[in-house]
């Protein structure tokens, strides 16, 4: 798509992309505080820096406060600027509800269900859906709604669950905390489901270890994940998602065909992603 842009449109595209990065930074700083994370992208989390501390909360507010103003400034001549800003506000509201569901399920074994997992992820992916809507917005066309983008984002955010457990922190730049935080993630829900079906002693071991901060409990949960072959199962899930989305991409309407390379590139990145 980018090679077809003239210089003015390319500059506008860069400004929009920069605004999206501001939005992403706002969410990440807040998420790290709520999760008690130590690192992000290989460096100390912003709130962990001695000179910052919990003033990072106000930094979140500052970043968020300017996003719509920036959008209205750089898109002042855009015929759909009001729709775009409303899409941002809607996305923000729904994403924050998703974050609430995510944190409220922590260390709650009763919350380890597919319904809770799917519901919370559906709310959280709205941040990504807004980016999609913004970046593919045309001068005269209404903002498109795409099931493809929703499933793509669901796959992305679910694969984060696996990276939190199995990712190399030297590559991901983040030390995983989902097990000790007791989060409702794909591996946790699937493990609970399989353990309940198998009715072995491992179910009680899992319940007694999941959500505990000590290294022994974390390692115990990881061993159970390995015994249940969750990585292999997730690989099959990834292939299923990839094949389904690729099929729908091949059937994109003609006016959205330029986006096919974007979807295909994203799918290629998602398969066996390391960060």
PDB file of C-alpha atoms in Angstrom:
ATOM      1  CA  UNK A   1       0.000   0.000   0.000  1.00  0.00           C
ATOM      2  CA  UNK A   2       2.708   2.499   0.914  1.00  0.00           C
ATOM      3  CA  UNK A   3       4.476   2.680  -2.497  1.00  0.00           C
ATOM      4  CA  UNK A   4       1.248   4.121  -3.996  1.00  0.00           C
ATOM      5  CA  UNK A   5       1.150   7.028  -1.542  1.00  0.00           C
ATOM      6  CA  UNK A   6       2.326  10.465  -2.602  1.00  0.00           C
ATOM      7  CA  UNK A   7       4.585  12.440  -0.277  1.00  0.00           C
ATOM      8  CA  UNK A   8       1.743  14.256   1.498  1.00  0.00           C
ATOM      9  CA  UNK A   9      -0.232  11.069   2.109  1.00  0.00           C
ATOM     10  CA  UNK A  10       2.875   9.255   3.288  1.00  0.00           C
ATOM     11  CA  UNK A  11       3.513  12.037   5.821  1.00  0.00           C
ATOM     12  CA  UNK A  12      -0.092  11.763   7.005  1.00  0.00           C
ATOM     13  CA  UNK A  13       0.273   7.997   7.293  1.00  0.00           C
ATOM     14  CA  UNK A  14       3.399   8.471   9.436  1.00  0.00           C
ATOM     15  CA  UNK A  15       1.576  10.897  11.724  1.00  0.00           C
ATOM     16  CA  UNK A  16      -1.334   8.508  12.161  1.00  0.00           C
ATOM     17  CA  UNK A  17       1.071   5.653  12.898  1.00  0.00           C
ATOM     18  CA  UNK A  18       2.837   7.812  15.503  1.00  0.00           C
ATOM     19  CA  UNK A  19      -0.505   8.544  17.159  1.00  0.00           C
ATOM     20  CA  UNK A  20      -1.192   4.826  17.349  1.00  0.00           C
ATOM     21  CA  UNK A  21       2.171   4.385  19.083  1.00  0.00           C
ATOM     22  CA  UNK A  22       1.130   6.978  21.671  1.00  0.00           C
ATOM     23  CA  UNK A  23      -2.066   5.008  22.247  1.00  0.00           C
ATOM     24  CA  UNK A  24      -0.093   1.777  22.564  1.00  0.00           C
ATOM     25  CA  UNK A  25       2.309   3.369  25.057  1.00  0.00           C
ATOM     26  CA  UNK A  26      -0.599   4.578  27.191  1.00  0.00           C
ATOM     27  CA  UNK A  27      -1.997   1.047  27.428  1.00  0.00           C
ATOM     28  CA  UNK A  28       1.361  -0.639  28.026  1.00  0.00           C
ATOM     29  CA  UNK A  29       2.415   1.643  30.875  1.00  0.00           C
ATOM     30  CA  UNK A  30      -0.918   1.088  32.613  1.00  0.00           C
ATOM     31  CA  UNK A  31      -0.863  -2.659  31.955  1.00  0.00           C
ATOM     32  CA  UNK A  32       2.632  -3.031  33.407  1.00  0.00           C
ATOM     33  CA  UNK A  33       1.591  -1.226  36.590  1.00  0.00           C
ATOM     34  CA  UNK A  34      -1.504  -3.396  37.038  1.00  0.00           C
ATOM     35  CA  UNK A  35       0.424  -6.606  36.335  1.00  0.00           C
ATOM     36  CA  UNK A  36       3.393  -5.628  38.486  1.00  0.00           C
ATOM     37  CA  UNK A  37       5.689  -6.350  35.536  1.00  0.00           C
ATOM     38  CA  UNK A  38       9.431  -5.826  35.737  1.00  0.00           C
ATOM     39  CA  UNK A  39      10.517  -5.360  32.139  1.00  0.00           C
ATOM     40  CA  UNK A  40       9.071  -4.268  28.816  1.00  0.00           C
ATOM     41  CA  UNK A  41      10.950  -4.631  25.533  1.00  0.00           C
ATOM     42  CA  UNK A  42      14.140  -5.542  27.337  1.00  0.00           C
ATOM     43  CA  UNK A  43      14.178  -2.538  29.661  1.00  0.00           C
ATOM     44  CA  UNK A  44      12.763  -1.669  33.055  1.00  0.00           C
ATOM     45  CA  UNK A  45       9.070  -0.873  32.918  1.00  0.00           C
ATOM     46  CA  UNK A  46       8.477   2.879  32.943  1.00  0.00           C
ATOM     47  CA  UNK A  47       7.015   2.863  36.461  1.00  0.00           C
ATOM     48  CA  UNK A  48       9.998   0.824  37.695  1.00  0.00           C
ATOM     49  CA  UNK A  49      12.454   3.584  36.841  1.00  0.00           C
ATOM     50  CA  UNK A  50      13.550   5.221  40.132  1.00  0.00           C
ATOM     51  CA  UNK A  51      12.942   8.733  38.825  1.00  0.00           C
ATOM     52  CA  UNK A  52       9.429   7.854  37.638  1.00  0.00           C
ATOM     53  CA  UNK A  53       7.706   5.521  40.093  1.00  0.00           C
ATOM     54  CA  UNK A  54       3.942   5.824  40.351  1.00  0.00           C
ATOM     55  CA  UNK A  55       3.974   9.201  38.623  1.00  0.00           C
ATOM     56  CA  UNK A  56       3.773   6.883  35.605  1.00  0.00           C
ATOM     57  CA  UNK A  57       0.029   6.780  36.302  1.00  0.00           C
ATOM     58  CA  UNK A  58      -0.211  10.486  35.526  1.00  0.00           C
ATOM     59  CA  UNK A  59       1.944   9.924  32.448  1.00  0.00           C
ATOM     60  CA  UNK A  60      -0.742   7.510  31.227  1.00  0.00           C
ATOM     61  CA  UNK A  61      -3.395  10.175  31.705  1.00  0.00           C
ATOM     62  CA  UNK A  62      -1.279  12.731  29.834  1.00  0.00           C
ATOM     63  CA  UNK A  63      -0.705  10.453  26.857  1.00  0.00           C
ATOM     64  CA  UNK A  64      -4.364   9.511  26.616  1.00  0.00           C
ATOM     65  CA  UNK A  65      -5.537  13.113  27.001  1.00  0.00           C
ATOM     66  CA  UNK A  66      -3.864  14.227  23.780  1.00  0.00           C
ATOM     67  CA  UNK A  67      -4.734  11.357  21.437  1.00  0.00           C
ATOM     68  CA  UNK A  68      -8.075  12.643  20.164  1.00  0.00           C
ATOM     69  CA  UNK A  69      -6.738  16.200  19.887  1.00  0.00           C
ATOM     70  CA  UNK A  70      -3.867  14.929  17.742  1.00  0.00           C
ATOM     71  CA  UNK A  71      -6.226  12.896  15.563  1.00  0.00           C
ATOM     72  CA  UNK A  72      -8.474  15.901  15.001  1.00  0.00           C
ATOM     73  CA  UNK A  73      -5.469  18.050  14.160  1.00  0.00           C
ATOM     74  CA  UNK A  74      -3.795  15.759  11.634  1.00  0.00           C
ATOM     75  CA  UNK A  75      -7.119  14.614  10.138  1.00  0.00           C
ATOM     76  CA  UNK A  76      -8.846  18.008  10.218  1.00  0.00           C
ATOM     77  CA  UNK A  77      -9.701  17.809   6.504  1.00  0.00           C
ATOM     78  CA  UNK A  78     -10.777  14.186   6.610  1.00  0.00           C
ATOM     79  CA  UNK A  79     -14.501  13.726   5.866  1.00  0.00           C
ATOM     80  CA  UNK A  80     -14.784  10.977   8.485  1.00  0.00           C
ATOM     81  CA  UNK A  81     -12.772  12.555  11.300  1.00  0.00           C
ATOM     82  CA  UNK A  82     -15.754  12.472  13.684  1.00  0.00           C
ATOM     83  CA  UNK A  83     -16.320   8.777  12.954  1.00  0.00           C
ATOM     84  CA  UNK A  84     -12.646   8.031  13.520  1.00  0.00           C
ATOM     85  CA  UNK A  85     -12.605   9.832  16.876  1.00  0.00           C
ATOM     86  CA  UNK A  86     -15.783   8.074  17.943  1.00  0.00           C
ATOM     87  CA  UNK A  87     -14.183   4.758  16.935  1.00  0.00           C
ATOM     88  CA  UNK A  88     -11.247   5.624  19.188  1.00  0.00           C
ATOM     89  CA  UNK A  89     -13.496   6.494  22.139  1.00  0.00           C
ATOM     90  CA  UNK A  90     -15.524   3.315  21.670  1.00  0.00           C
ATOM     91  CA  UNK A  91     -12.361   1.247  21.386  1.00  0.00           C
ATOM     92  CA  UNK A  92     -10.955   2.795  24.560  1.00  0.00           C
ATOM     93  CA  UNK A  93     -14.106   2.128  26.575  1.00  0.00           C
ATOM     94  CA  UNK A  94     -14.320  -1.492  25.502  1.00  0.00           C
ATOM     95  CA  UNK A  95     -10.593  -2.119  25.952  1.00  0.00           C
ATOM     96  CA  UNK A  96     -10.730  -0.796  29.513  1.00  0.00           C
ATOM     97  CA  UNK A  97     -13.619  -3.146  30.266  1.00  0.00           C
ATOM     98  CA  UNK A  98     -11.483  -5.975  28.884  1.00  0.00           C
ATOM     99  CA  UNK A  99      -8.634  -4.961  31.160  1.00  0.00           C
ATOM    100  CA  UNK A 100     -11.032  -5.010  34.103  1.00  0.00           C
ATOM    101  CA  UNK A 101     -12.144  -8.540  33.215  1.00  0.00           C
ATOM    102  CA  UNK A 102      -8.503  -9.558  32.839  1.00  0.00           C
ATOM    103  CA  UNK A 103      -7.429  -8.271  36.248  1.00  0.00           C
ATOM    104  CA  UNK A 104     -10.594  -9.379  38.065  1.00  0.00           C
ATOM    105  CA  UNK A 105     -10.004 -12.983  37.048  1.00  0.00           C
ATOM    106  CA  UNK A 106      -6.529 -13.086  38.588  1.00  0.00           C
ATOM    107  CA  UNK A 107      -5.993 -15.955  41.056  1.00  0.00           C
ATOM    108  CA  UNK A 108      -9.619 -16.982  40.634  1.00  0.00           C
ATOM    109  CA  UNK A 109      -9.724 -20.646  39.646  1.00  0.00           C
ATOM    110  CA  UNK A 110     -13.460 -20.426  39.016  1.00  0.00           C
ATOM    111  CA  UNK A 111     -12.721 -17.886  36.273  1.00  0.00           C
ATOM    112  CA  UNK A 112     -10.656 -20.369  34.254  1.00  0.00           C
ATOM    113  CA  UNK A 113     -13.295 -21.016  31.620  1.00  0.00           C
ATOM    114  CA  UNK A 114     -13.411 -20.617  27.848  1.00  0.00           C
ATOM    115  CA  UNK A 115     -16.348 -18.268  28.189  1.00  0.00           C
ATOM    116  CA  UNK A 116     -14.410 -15.911  30.466  1.00  0.00           C
ATOM    117  CA  UNK A 117     -11.275 -16.192  28.339  1.00  0.00           C
ATOM    118  CA  UNK A 118     -13.034 -15.505  25.051  1.00  0.00           C
ATOM    119  CA  UNK A 119     -15.124 -12.703  26.533  1.00  0.00           C
ATOM    120  CA  UNK A 120     -12.150 -10.859  28.032  1.00  0.00           C
ATOM    121  CA  UNK A 121     -10.054 -11.262  24.881  1.00  0.00           C
ATOM    122  CA  UNK A 122     -12.900  -9.952  22.732  1.00  0.00           C
ATOM    123  CA  UNK A 123     -12.899  -6.766  24.792  1.00  0.00           C
ATOM    124  CA  UNK A 124      -9.115  -6.425  24.777  1.00  0.00           C
ATOM    125  CA  UNK A 125      -8.747  -6.784  21.000  1.00  0.00           C
ATOM    126  CA  UNK A 126     -10.761  -3.618  20.402  1.00  0.00           C
ATOM    127  CA  UNK A 127      -7.559  -1.622  20.821  1.00  0.00           C
ATOM    128  CA  UNK A 128      -6.160  -3.465  17.799  1.00  0.00           C
ATOM    129  CA  UNK A 129      -9.418  -3.212  15.855  1.00  0.00           C
ATOM    130  CA  UNK A 130      -9.293   0.571  16.180  1.00  0.00           C
ATOM    131  CA  UNK A 131      -5.815   0.593  14.641  1.00  0.00           C
ATOM    132  CA  UNK A 132      -7.068  -1.496  11.753  1.00  0.00           C
ATOM    133  CA  UNK A 133     -10.043   0.798  11.200  1.00  0.00           C
ATOM    134  CA  UNK A 134      -7.858   3.879  11.315  1.00  0.00           C
ATOM    135  CA  UNK A 135      -5.121   2.646   9.007  1.00  0.00           C
ATOM    136  CA  UNK A 136      -7.398   1.347   6.247  1.00  0.00           C
ATOM    137  CA  UNK A 137      -9.823   4.278   6.349  1.00  0.00           C
ATOM    138  CA  UNK A 138     -10.376   5.733   2.874  1.00  0.00           C
ATOM    139  CA  UNK A 139     -11.184   9.318   2.025  1.00  0.00           C
ATOM    140  CA  UNK A 140     -14.772   8.640   1.044  1.00  0.00           C
ATOM    141  CA  UNK A 141     -15.507   5.136   2.292  1.00  0.00           C
ATOM    142  CA  UNK A 142     -17.083   4.312   5.653  1.00  0.00           C
ATOM    143  CA  UNK A 143     -14.898   2.583   8.202  1.00  0.00           C
ATOM    144  CA  UNK A 144     -14.994  -1.138   7.370  1.00  0.00           C
ATOM    145  CA  UNK A 145     -15.729  -3.790   9.953  1.00  0.00           C
ATOM    146  CA  UNK A 146     -13.836  -7.023   9.421  1.00  0.00           C
ATOM    147  CA  UNK A 147     -14.331 -10.409  11.018  1.00  0.00           C
ATOM    148  CA  UNK A 148     -10.900 -11.259   9.620  1.00  0.00           C
ATOM    149  CA  UNK A 149      -9.226  -8.514  11.620  1.00  0.00           C
ATOM    150  CA  UNK A 150     -11.053  -9.565  14.787  1.00  0.00           C
ATOM    151  CA  UNK A 151      -9.922 -13.174  14.516  1.00  0.00           C
ATOM    152  CA  UNK A 152      -6.432 -12.045  13.569  1.00  0.00           C
ATOM    153  CA  UNK A 153      -6.259  -9.885  16.683  1.00  0.00           C
ATOM    154  CA  UNK A 154      -7.732 -12.667  18.814  1.00  0.00           C
ATOM    155  CA  UNK A 155      -4.974 -14.966  17.576  1.00  0.00           C
ATOM    156  CA  UNK A 156      -2.354 -12.303  18.295  1.00  0.00           C
ATOM    157  CA  UNK A 157      -3.473 -11.654  21.850  1.00  0.00           C
ATOM    158  CA  UNK A 158      -3.909 -15.382  22.559  1.00  0.00           C
ATOM    159  CA  UNK A 159      -0.418 -16.152  21.286  1.00  0.00           C
ATOM    160  CA  UNK A 160       0.786 -13.598  23.834  1.00  0.00           C
ATOM    161  CA  UNK A 161      -0.517 -16.024  26.473  1.00  0.00           C
ATOM    162  CA  UNK A 162       1.860 -18.694  25.198  1.00  0.00           C
ATOM    163  CA  UNK A 163       4.797 -16.316  24.853  1.00  0.00           C
ATOM    164  CA  UNK A 164       4.321 -15.250  28.458  1.00  0.00           C
ATOM    165  CA  UNK A 165       4.980 -18.847  29.513  1.00  0.00           C
ATOM    166  CA  UNK A 166       7.408 -20.097  26.876  1.00  0.00           C
ATOM    167  CA  UNK A 167       8.932 -16.974  25.351  1.00  0.00           C
ATOM    168  CA  UNK A 168      12.608 -16.158  25.798  1.00  0.00           C
ATOM    169  CA  UNK A 169      12.696 -12.913  27.795  1.00  0.00           C
ATOM    170  CA  UNK A 170      15.896 -11.959  25.955  1.00  0.00           C
ATOM    171  CA  UNK A 171      13.848 -12.000  22.759  1.00  0.00           C
ATOM    172  CA  UNK A 172      10.432 -10.842  23.974  1.00  0.00           C
ATOM    173  CA  UNK A 173      11.922  -8.184  26.239  1.00  0.00           C
ATOM    174  CA  UNK A 174       9.388  -9.081  28.928  1.00  0.00           C
ATOM    175  CA  UNK A 175       9.481 -11.471  31.868  1.00  0.00           C
ATOM    176  CA  UNK A 176       6.256 -13.466  31.923  1.00  0.00           C
ATOM    177  CA  UNK A 177       4.043 -13.192  35.001  1.00  0.00           C
ATOM    178  CA  UNK A 178       0.749 -14.802  33.945  1.00  0.00           C
ATOM    179  CA  UNK A 179       1.245 -17.996  35.974  1.00  0.00           C
ATOM    180  CA  UNK A 180       2.076 -16.272  39.253  1.00  0.00           C
ATOM    181  CA  UNK A 181      -0.611 -13.658  38.601  1.00  0.00           C
ATOM    182  CA  UNK A 182      -3.119 -16.466  38.103  1.00  0.00           C
ATOM    183  CA  UNK A 183      -4.469 -15.035  34.850  1.00  0.00           C
ATOM    184  CA  UNK A 184      -7.226 -16.488  32.709  1.00  0.00           C
ATOM    185  CA  UNK A 185      -5.063 -17.389  29.712  1.00  0.00           C
ATOM    186  CA  UNK A 186      -5.262 -19.964  26.933  1.00  0.00           C
ATOM    187  CA  UNK A 187      -2.843 -22.460  28.566  1.00  0.00           C
ATOM    188  CA  UNK A 188      -4.415 -22.027  32.014  1.00  0.00           C
ATOM    189  CA  UNK A 189      -7.959 -22.603  30.774  1.00  0.00           C
ATOM    190  CA  UNK A 190      -6.979 -25.554  28.595  1.00  0.00           C
ATOM    191  CA  UNK A 191      -4.963 -27.103  31.423  1.00  0.00           C
ATOM    192  CA  UNK A 192      -7.879 -26.797  33.837  1.00  0.00           C
ATOM    193  CA  UNK A 193     -10.224 -28.314  31.265  1.00  0.00           C
ATOM    194  CA  UNK A 194      -7.973 -31.294  30.543  1.00  0.00           C
ATOM    195  CA  UNK A 195      -7.175 -31.895  34.205  1.00  0.00           C
ATOM    196  CA  UNK A 196     -10.867 -31.909  35.104  1.00  0.00           C
ATOM    197  CA  UNK A 197     -11.501 -34.402  32.324  1.00  0.00           C
ATOM    198  CA  UNK A 198      -8.594 -36.642  33.351  1.00  0.00           C
ATOM    199  CA  UNK A 199      -9.500 -36.530  37.064  1.00  0.00           C
ATOM    200  CA  UNK A 200      -5.936 -37.100  38.276  1.00  0.00           C
ATOM    201  CA  UNK A 201      -4.043 -35.814  41.297  1.00  0.00           C
ATOM    202  CA  UNK A 202      -2.467 -33.215  39.030  1.00  0.00           C
ATOM    203  CA  UNK A 203      -5.673 -31.191  39.249  1.00  0.00           C
ATOM    204  CA  UNK A 204      -5.151 -30.502  42.949  1.00  0.00           C
ATOM    205  CA  UNK A 205      -1.452 -29.868  42.382  1.00  0.00           C
ATOM    206  CA  UNK A 206      -2.351 -27.340  39.696  1.00  0.00           C
ATOM    207  CA  UNK A 207      -4.908 -25.621  41.927  1.00  0.00           C
ATOM    208  CA  UNK A 208      -2.405 -25.386  44.771  1.00  0.00           C
ATOM    209  CA  UNK A 209       0.352 -23.991  42.546  1.00  0.00           C
ATOM    210  CA  UNK A 210      -1.398 -21.712  40.054  1.00  0.00           C
ATOM    211  CA  UNK A 211      -1.321 -18.051  41.036  1.00  0.00           C
ATOM    212  CA  UNK A 212       1.498 -18.526  43.554  1.00  0.00           C
ATOM    213  CA  UNK A 213       4.584 -16.277  43.241  1.00  0.00           C
ATOM    214  CA  UNK A 214       7.295 -18.717  44.362  1.00  0.00           C
ATOM    215  CA  UNK A 215       9.585 -20.281  41.772  1.00  0.00           C
ATOM    216  CA  UNK A 216       8.678 -23.853  42.731  1.00  0.00           C
ATOM    217  CA  UNK A 217       4.956 -23.293  42.130  1.00  0.00           C
ATOM    218  CA  UNK A 218       5.613 -21.590  38.803  1.00  0.00           C
ATOM    219  CA  UNK A 219       7.811 -24.469  37.668  1.00  0.00           C
ATOM    220  CA  UNK A 220       5.189 -26.988  38.800  1.00  0.00           C
ATOM    221  CA  UNK A 221       2.557 -25.322  36.619  1.00  0.00           C
ATOM    222  CA  UNK A 222       4.937 -25.266  33.653  1.00  0.00           C
ATOM    223  CA  UNK A 223       5.639 -28.982  34.087  1.00  0.00           C
ATOM    224  CA  UNK A 224       1.904 -29.694  34.071  1.00  0.00           C
ATOM    225  CA  UNK A 225       1.561 -27.651  30.874  1.00  0.00           C
ATOM    226  CA  UNK A 226       4.326 -29.769  29.349  1.00  0.00           C
ATOM    227  CA  UNK A 227       2.750 -33.042  30.469  1.00  0.00           C
ATOM    228  CA  UNK A 228      -0.528 -31.955  28.895  1.00  0.00           C
ATOM    229  CA  UNK A 229       1.301 -31.106  25.634  1.00  0.00           C
ATOM    230  CA  UNK A 230      -0.226 -27.647  25.457  1.00  0.00           C
ATOM    231  CA  UNK A 231       2.442 -26.254  23.128  1.00  0.00           C
ATOM    232  CA  UNK A 232       1.705 -28.939  20.562  1.00  0.00           C
ATOM    233  CA  UNK A 233      -2.011 -28.330  20.915  1.00  0.00           C
ATOM    234  CA  UNK A 234      -1.584 -24.595  20.484  1.00  0.00           C
ATOM    235  CA  UNK A 235       0.409 -25.193  17.311  1.00  0.00           C
ATOM    236  CA  UNK A 236      -2.592 -27.045  15.896  1.00  0.00           C
ATOM    237  CA  UNK A 237      -4.817 -24.155  16.969  1.00  0.00           C
ATOM    238  CA  UNK A 238      -2.501 -21.732  15.155  1.00  0.00           C
ATOM    239  CA  UNK A 239      -2.657 -23.758  11.959  1.00  0.00           C
ATOM    240  CA  UNK A 240      -6.445 -23.852  12.177  1.00  0.00           C
ATOM    241  CA  UNK A 241      -6.575 -20.071  12.625  1.00  0.00           C
ATOM    242  CA  UNK A 242      -4.064 -19.469   9.835  1.00  0.00           C
ATOM    243  CA  UNK A 243      -5.905 -21.667   7.335  1.00  0.00           C
ATOM    244  CA  UNK A 244      -9.280 -20.131   8.151  1.00  0.00           C
ATOM    245  CA  UNK A 245      -8.118 -16.526   7.904  1.00  0.00           C
ATOM    246  CA  UNK A 246      -6.118 -17.196   4.730  1.00  0.00           C
ATOM    247  CA  UNK A 247      -9.223 -18.620   3.099  1.00  0.00           C
ATOM    248  CA  UNK A 248     -11.213 -15.506   3.981  1.00  0.00           C
ATOM    249  CA  UNK A 249      -8.390 -13.246   2.742  1.00  0.00           C
ATOM    250  CA  UNK A 250      -8.545 -14.949  -0.648  1.00  0.00           C
ATOM    251  CA  UNK A 251     -12.208 -13.944  -0.785  1.00  0.00           C
ATOM    252  CA  UNK A 252     -11.712 -10.273   0.058  1.00  0.00           C
ATOM    253  CA  UNK A 253     -13.925  -7.932  -1.987  1.00  0.00           C
ATOM    254  CA  UNK A 254     -12.172  -6.185  -4.836  1.00  0.00           C
ATOM    255  CA  UNK A 255     -11.946  -2.793  -3.115  1.00  0.00           C
ATOM    256  CA  UNK A 256     -10.075  -4.390  -0.187  1.00  0.00           C
ATOM    257  CA  UNK A 257      -7.726  -6.542  -2.261  1.00  0.00           C
ATOM    258  CA  UNK A 258      -4.793  -4.164  -1.560  1.00  0.00           C
ATOM    259  CA  UNK A 259      -5.082  -5.291   2.077  1.00  0.00           C
ATOM    260  CA  UNK A 260      -4.452  -8.946   1.239  1.00  0.00           C
ATOM    261  CA  UNK A 261      -0.684  -8.489   1.461  1.00  0.00           C
ATOM    262  CA  UNK A 262      -1.113  -6.863   4.891  1.00  0.00           C
ATOM    263  CA  UNK A 263      -3.109  -9.828   6.187  1.00  0.00           C
ATOM    264  CA  UNK A 264      -0.739 -12.359   4.635  1.00  0.00           C
ATOM    265  CA  UNK A 265       2.298 -10.618   6.107  1.00  0.00           C
ATOM    266  CA  UNK A 266       0.690 -10.539   9.540  1.00  0.00           C
ATOM    267  CA  UNK A 267      -0.209 -14.225   9.323  1.00  0.00           C
ATOM    268  CA  UNK A 268       3.351 -15.098   8.371  1.00  0.00           C
ATOM    269  CA  UNK A 269       4.603 -13.150  11.388  1.00  0.00           C
ATOM    270  CA  UNK A 270       2.143 -14.809  13.760  1.00  0.00           C
ATOM    271  CA  UNK A 271       3.033 -18.378  12.857  1.00  0.00           C
ATOM    272  CA  UNK A 272       5.585 -19.572  15.406  1.00  0.00           C
ATOM    273  CA  UNK A 273       6.236 -16.010  16.563  1.00  0.00           C
ATOM    274  CA  UNK A 274       9.009 -15.525  19.087  1.00  0.00           C
ATOM    275  CA  UNK A 275       8.089 -12.044  20.308  1.00  0.00           C
TER     276      UNK A 275
END
